[in-house]
Amino acid sequence: MRITLLTYGSRGDVEPFAALGVGFMRAGHSVRLAAPVVFEQLVSSHGIDFIGLPGDPDSLVQDLVDKAGKNYLRMIRVMSKFIVPIAVGVLDQVQFACENTDIIIHSFLLTNTGYEIAREKGIPDFSAQFFPVFSTTSEFPGIVFPDLPLGNLYRRLTHEFITHTFWQGSRVLYRWIRRSNPHLPPLTDWPFAAKSDRRTPILYAFSPYVLPPPADWGEDVHVTGYWFTDDPDWHPPQKLLEFLDTGPKPIAITFGSTSTRNPERMATIIREALALSGQRAVIVGAENYFSDLPSTVLQLNSAPYGWLFARMSAVVHHGGAGTTGAGLMAGVPNIVTPFTSDQPFWGNRVHSLGAGPKPLPAKKLTAQTLAKSIIAAVSDQEMRARAKAISVRIRAEDGVSRAIDIILEYVEGGI
């Protein structure tokens, strides 16, 4: 079969789709992946047919950090402002990517578009998400809401609020674009509407051990396990190998695609926290943040998290879904410093699982609080044992194979 994958966002939104694409190709299917054009090399290196979408996703992430934080309505406003100038180009490329395809699998920002194109073509579509969204439950609140002691109704209403504001905002934007682009299919229905004649199944690409599926999620909601990708062509630089061999295990520090408006402040905090905790470190990314690093700190522009984290004593990161998954799979404590979006949610999950200290919001981060968490992560034996146990569970899962099996079961059953 011919599979089209649609995603828009940072590297953490693209890599899992590349992993899924590789899985489909190994199963004998043809795969095309549409994602921001900056990820062409990442996707093409796996042999996947790539369709580039306009726009700079890093600028979107930056605006979410600077202008939205944890405020969901501001997130919607930031995303809408980002999408408007590039929307026509994105939709045209998405339509091209969906030509002559048999299945469409779409993620967060392309949910409605993927659904409507699939509906127009009369083919099945699936929603792939990396955090719990569009699935109402009374077991925990929506990802951008605090877990207040207001009962089940409050929790359910927070999910409904997220769903309906996303739907209404998407509908207004889509209809505005379609006025000047009538070739686009009409927006007919919400993909997950209870009364829809063809409700779109949701695949959550995280571990059911990290977030067990609530009992009140519907039968069309599936938690598959993480979608990890391999990078067999990557070879660690000699300076990294030498650094690892010349002392105790370091900690890793990375904020992925998330950056800060005040990099000097963050660099100072990290320097001082490492000095206070007495730890060596490998810093991934943030190449413009640091200069004149001591011999106990190594800076890399990039490195596969799966390879690197497994060789660390702990990991400090922003709490993105993919980075959290890689950190937990490594079997070491995770220190989460969330900036925006779903990051606080995953930071709280890490702490609830006993695999890391309480999350440290980036805006309130100090050298002292970070140093205290680093010391706890490298010395708390119970925390380290919990992190190791979680790693064993995650490594036993095969999220890509599980997702493919679910999709093919639906297709062969004629949804």
Short mmCIF file of N, CA and C in Angstrom, two decimals, residues 36-132:
data_model
loop_
_atom_site.label_atom_id
_atom_site.label_comp_id
_atom_site.label_asym_id
_atom_site.label_seq_id
_atom_site.Cartn_x
_atom_site.Cartn_y
_atom_site.Cartn_z
N PRO A 36 8.32 19.93 7.46
CA PRO A 36 9.05 21.16 7.14
C PRO A 36 10.31 20.87 6.33
N VAL A 37 10.57 21.72 5.36
CA VAL A 37 11.64 21.48 4.39
C VAL A 37 13.01 21.36 5.05
N VAL A 38 13.18 21.94 6.23
CA VAL A 38 14.48 21.87 6.91
C VAL A 38 14.84 20.45 7.33
N PHE A 39 13.88 19.53 7.29
CA PHE A 39 14.14 18.16 7.71
C PHE A 39 14.31 17.20 6.53
N GLU A 40 14.57 17.75 5.36
CA GLU A 40 14.72 16.90 4.18
C GLU A 40 15.83 15.87 4.37
N GLN A 41 16.98 16.28 4.85
CA GLN A 41 18.10 15.36 5.01
C GLN A 41 17.77 14.28 6.04
N LEU A 42 17.15 14.67 7.13
CA LEU A 42 16.79 13.71 8.17
C LEU A 42 15.89 12.61 7.61
N VAL A 43 14.87 13.02 6.85
CA VAL A 43 13.90 12.06 6.31
C VAL A 43 14.50 11.26 5.17
N SER A 44 15.13 11.94 4.23
CA SER A 44 15.67 11.27 3.05
C SER A 44 16.77 10.28 3.40
N SER A 45 17.49 10.52 4.50
CA SER A 45 18.55 9.60 4.89
C SER A 45 18.02 8.21 5.23
N HIS A 46 16.73 8.12 5.49
CA HIS A 46 16.10 6.84 5.77
C HIS A 46 15.49 6.21 4.51
N GLY A 47 15.69 6.87 3.36
CA GLY A 47 15.15 6.34 2.11
C GLY A 47 13.68 6.62 1.90
N ILE A 48 13.14 7.57 2.65
CA ILE A 48 11.72 7.91 2.56
C ILE A 48 11.53 9.05 1.56
N ASP A 49 10.52 8.93 0.71
CA ASP A 49 10.16 10.00 -0.23
C ASP A 49 9.70 11.21 0.57
N PHE A 50 10.34 12.36 0.34
CA PHE A 50 10.10 13.54 1.17
C PHE A 50 9.42 14.65 0.38
N ILE A 51 8.42 15.28 1.01
CA ILE A 51 7.76 16.46 0.46
C ILE A 51 7.96 17.60 1.46
N GLY A 52 8.65 18.66 1.02
CA GLY A 52 8.96 19.76 1.92
C GLY A 52 7.82 20.74 2.09
N LEU A 53 7.57 21.15 3.32
CA LEU A 53 6.56 22.15 3.63
C LEU A 53 7.25 23.45 4.04
N PRO A 54 6.70 24.60 3.63
CA PRO A 54 7.35 25.89 3.93
C PRO A 54 7.27 26.24 5.41
N GLY A 55 8.10 27.22 5.79
CA GLY A 55 8.08 27.72 7.16
C GLY A 55 9.24 27.22 7.99
N ASP A 56 9.55 27.97 9.03
CA ASP A 56 10.65 27.63 9.94
C ASP A 56 10.06 27.18 11.28
N PRO A 57 10.02 25.88 11.54
CA PRO A 57 9.40 25.41 12.79
C PRO A 57 10.11 25.88 14.04
N ASP A 58 11.42 26.14 13.96
CA ASP A 58 12.14 26.62 15.14
C ASP A 58 11.63 27.99 15.58
N SER A 59 11.22 28.82 14.62
CA SER A 59 10.68 30.13 14.98
C SER A 59 9.33 29.98 15.68
N LEU A 60 8.57 28.96 15.29
CA LEU A 60 7.30 28.68 15.97
C LEU A 60 7.56 28.27 17.41
N VAL A 61 8.51 27.37 17.61
CA VAL A 61 8.85 26.93 18.97
C VAL A 61 9.31 28.12 19.81
N GLN A 62 10.13 28.98 19.21
CA GLN A 62 10.63 30.15 19.93
C GLN A 62 9.49 31.07 20.35
N ASP A 63 8.53 31.29 19.45
CA ASP A 63 7.39 32.15 19.77
C ASP A 63 6.51 31.52 20.85
N LEU A 64 6.37 30.20 20.83
CA LEU A 64 5.59 29.53 21.88
C LEU A 64 6.24 29.73 23.24
N VAL A 65 7.56 29.67 23.28
CA VAL A 65 8.28 29.88 24.53
C VAL A 65 8.15 31.33 24.99
N ASP A 66 8.39 32.27 24.08
CA ASP A 66 8.45 33.69 24.44
C ASP A 66 7.08 34.32 24.66
N LYS A 67 6.07 33.88 23.90
CA LYS A 67 4.79 34.59 23.89
C LYS A 67 3.62 33.80 24.48
N ALA A 68 3.80 32.49 24.66
CA ALA A 68 2.67 31.68 25.12
C ALA A 68 2.92 31.02 26.46
N GLY A 69 4.11 30.43 26.63
CA GLY A 69 4.37 29.71 27.87
C GLY A 69 3.39 28.56 28.03
N LYS A 70 2.67 28.53 29.17
CA LYS A 70 1.71 27.46 29.42
C LYS A 70 0.27 27.88 29.14
N ASN A 71 0.07 29.07 28.57
CA ASN A 71 -1.27 29.59 28.30
C ASN A 71 -1.77 29.04 26.97
N TYR A 72 -2.81 28.20 27.02
CA TYR A 72 -3.25 27.51 25.81
C TYR A 72 -3.84 28.46 24.78
N LEU A 73 -4.62 29.45 25.20
CA LEU A 73 -5.19 30.39 24.24
C LEU A 73 -4.09 31.18 23.53
N ARG A 74 -3.04 31.51 24.26
CA ARG A 74 -1.91 32.18 23.61
C ARG A 74 -1.21 31.24 22.64
N MET A 75 -1.14 29.96 22.99
CA MET A 75 -0.55 28.98 22.07
C MET A 75 -1.32 28.96 20.75
N ILE A 76 -2.65 28.93 20.84
CA ILE A 76 -3.48 28.93 19.63
C ILE A 76 -3.24 30.19 18.82
N ARG A 77 -3.13 31.33 19.50
CA ARG A 77 -2.89 32.60 18.82
C ARG A 77 -1.53 32.60 18.12
N VAL A 78 -0.51 32.11 18.81
CA VAL A 78 0.84 32.06 18.23
C VAL A 78 0.86 31.13 17.02
N MET A 79 0.23 29.96 17.15
CA MET A 79 0.22 29.00 16.03
C MET A 79 -0.54 29.56 14.84
N SER A 80 -1.66 30.22 15.09
CA SER A 80 -2.45 30.79 13.99
C SER A 80 -1.66 31.88 13.26
N LYS A 81 -1.00 32.75 14.03
CA LYS A 81 -0.21 33.82 13.42
C LYS A 81 0.93 33.25 12.58
N PHE A 82 1.51 32.15 13.04
CA PHE A 82 2.60 31.51 12.30
C PHE A 82 2.09 30.88 11.01
N ILE A 83 0.92 30.25 11.08
CA ILE A 83 0.42 29.46 9.96
C ILE A 83 -0.11 30.33 8.82
N VAL A 84 -0.76 31.45 9.15
CA VAL A 84 -1.44 32.24 8.11
C VAL A 84 -0.56 32.56 6.91
N PRO A 85 0.66 33.07 7.06
CA PRO A 85 1.46 33.43 5.87
C PRO A 85 1.89 32.24 5.02
N ILE A 86 1.94 31.06 5.60
CA ILE A 86 2.45 29.90 4.86
C ILE A 86 1.37 28.87 4.56
N ALA A 87 0.14 29.14 5.01
CA ALA A 87 -0.91 28.13 4.97
C ALA A 87 -1.18 27.61 3.57
N VAL A 88 -1.28 28.50 2.59
CA VAL A 88 -1.59 28.07 1.22
C VAL A 88 -0.50 27.16 0.70
N GLY A 89 0.76 27.55 0.91
CA GLY A 89 1.87 26.71 0.46
C GLY A 89 1.88 25.37 1.15
N VAL A 90 1.60 25.35 2.44
CA VAL A 90 1.56 24.09 3.19
C VAL A 90 0.45 23.19 2.64
N LEU A 91 -0.74 23.75 2.48
CA LEU A 91 -1.87 22.94 2.03
C LEU A 91 -1.67 22.42 0.61
N ASP A 92 -1.09 23.23 -0.26
CA ASP A 92 -0.81 22.76 -1.62
C ASP A 92 0.15 21.58 -1.60
N GLN A 93 1.19 21.67 -0.80
CA GLN A 93 2.16 20.58 -0.72
C GLN A 93 1.56 19.34 -0.06
N VAL A 94 0.71 19.56 0.92
CA VAL A 94 0.04 18.42 1.57
C VAL A 94 -0.86 17.70 0.57
N GLN A 95 -1.60 18.46 -0.22
CA GLN A 95 -2.44 17.83 -1.24
C GLN A 95 -1.59 17.03 -2.23
N PHE A 96 -0.47 17.58 -2.63
CA PHE A 96 0.43 16.87 -3.54
C PHE A 96 0.93 15.59 -2.89
N ALA A 97 1.28 15.66 -1.61
CA ALA A 97 1.78 14.48 -0.91
C ALA A 97 0.72 13.38 -0.82
N CYS A 98 -0.54 13.78 -0.85
CA CYS A 98 -1.63 12.81 -0.69
C CYS A 98 -2.16 12.27 -2.01
N GLU A 99 -1.57 12.67 -3.13
CA GLU A 99 -2.01 12.15 -4.42
C GLU A 99 -1.71 10.65 -4.52
N ASN A 100 -2.70 9.91 -5.02
CA ASN A 100 -2.53 8.47 -5.28
C ASN A 100 -2.08 7.69 -4.05
N THR A 101 -2.58 8.08 -2.89
CA THR A 101 -2.22 7.36 -1.67
C THR A 101 -3.39 6.51 -1.19
N ASP A 102 -3.09 5.56 -0.34
CA ASP A 102 -4.12 4.65 0.18
C ASP A 102 -4.48 4.94 1.63
N ILE A 103 -3.55 5.51 2.38
CA ILE A 103 -3.75 5.80 3.81
C ILE A 103 -3.08 7.13 4.13
N ILE A 104 -3.74 7.95 4.94
CA ILE A 104 -3.15 9.20 5.41
C ILE A 104 -3.03 9.14 6.93
N ILE A 105 -1.83 9.45 7.42
CA ILE A 105 -1.59 9.50 8.87
C ILE A 105 -1.10 10.91 9.18
N HIS A 106 -1.80 11.62 10.05
CA HIS A 106 -1.53 13.04 10.28
C HIS A 106 -1.33 13.32 11.77
N SER A 107 -0.61 14.41 12.04
CA SER A 107 -0.37 14.80 13.43
C SER A 107 -0.98 16.17 13.71
N PHE A 108 -0.75 16.67 14.90
CA PHE A 108 -1.46 17.77 15.53
C PHE A 108 -1.87 18.91 14.59
N LEU A 109 -0.93 19.66 14.05
CA LEU A 109 -1.28 20.85 13.27
C LEU A 109 -1.94 20.52 11.94
N LEU A 110 -1.78 19.31 11.45
CA LEU A 110 -2.36 18.92 10.16
C LEU A 110 -3.53 17.95 10.34
N THR A 111 -4.10 17.94 11.53
CA THR A 111 -5.20 17.02 11.84
C THR A 111 -6.39 17.22 10.91
N ASN A 112 -6.93 18.44 10.87
CA ASN A 112 -8.13 18.68 10.07
C ASN A 112 -7.86 18.52 8.58
N THR A 113 -6.71 19.00 8.13
CA THR A 113 -6.38 18.92 6.71
C THR A 113 -6.27 17.47 6.26
N GLY A 114 -5.53 16.67 7.02
CA GLY A 114 -5.39 15.26 6.67
C GLY A 114 -6.71 14.53 6.66
N TYR A 115 -7.54 14.84 7.64
CA TYR A 115 -8.85 14.21 7.73
C TYR A 115 -9.73 14.55 6.53
N GLU A 116 -9.77 15.84 6.16
CA GLU A 116 -10.65 16.25 5.06
C GLU A 116 -10.18 15.70 3.72
N ILE A 117 -8.88 15.66 3.50
CA ILE A 117 -8.38 15.09 2.24
C ILE A 117 -8.72 13.60 2.18
N ALA A 118 -8.56 12.91 3.29
CA ALA A 118 -8.89 11.48 3.32
C ALA A 118 -10.38 11.26 3.08
N ARG A 119 -11.19 12.12 3.67
CA ARG A 119 -12.64 12.00 3.50
C ARG A 119 -13.03 12.23 2.05
N GLU A 120 -12.42 13.24 1.42
CA GLU A 120 -12.72 13.54 0.02
C GLU A 120 -12.32 12.37 -0.89
N LYS A 121 -11.21 11.73 -0.56
CA LYS A 121 -10.71 10.62 -1.38
C LYS A 121 -11.38 9.29 -1.03
N GLY A 122 -12.07 9.25 0.10
CA GLY A 122 -12.70 8.00 0.51
C GLY A 122 -11.72 6.96 1.00
N ILE A 123 -10.63 7.42 1.63
CA ILE A 123 -9.61 6.50 2.13
C ILE A 123 -9.47 6.66 3.65
N PRO A 124 -8.93 5.67 4.33
CA PRO A 124 -8.80 5.77 5.79
C PRO A 124 -7.73 6.76 6.21
N ASP A 125 -7.96 7.38 7.37
CA ASP A 125 -6.95 8.27 7.95
C ASP A 125 -6.79 7.95 9.43
N PHE A 126 -5.63 8.30 9.96
CA PHE A 126 -5.30 8.05 11.36
C PHE A 126 -4.63 9.28 11.93
N SER A 127 -4.94 9.56 13.19
CA SER A 127 -4.31 10.68 13.89
C SER A 127 -3.18 10.13 14.76
N ALA A 128 -1.97 10.62 14.55
CA ALA A 128 -0.81 10.21 15.35
C ALA A 128 -0.38 11.38 16.21
N GLN A 129 -0.38 11.19 17.52
CA GLN A 129 -0.06 12.28 18.44
C GLN A 129 1.02 11.83 19.43
N PHE A 130 1.79 12.80 19.91
CA PHE A 130 2.89 12.49 20.82
C PHE A 130 2.61 12.94 22.25
N PHE A 131 1.42 13.46 22.48
CA PHE A 131 0.96 13.80 23.83
C PHE A 131 -0.55 13.61 23.83
N PRO A 132 -1.17 13.41 25.00
CA PRO A 132 -2.61 13.12 25.04
C PRO A 132 -3.44 14.35 24.72
#
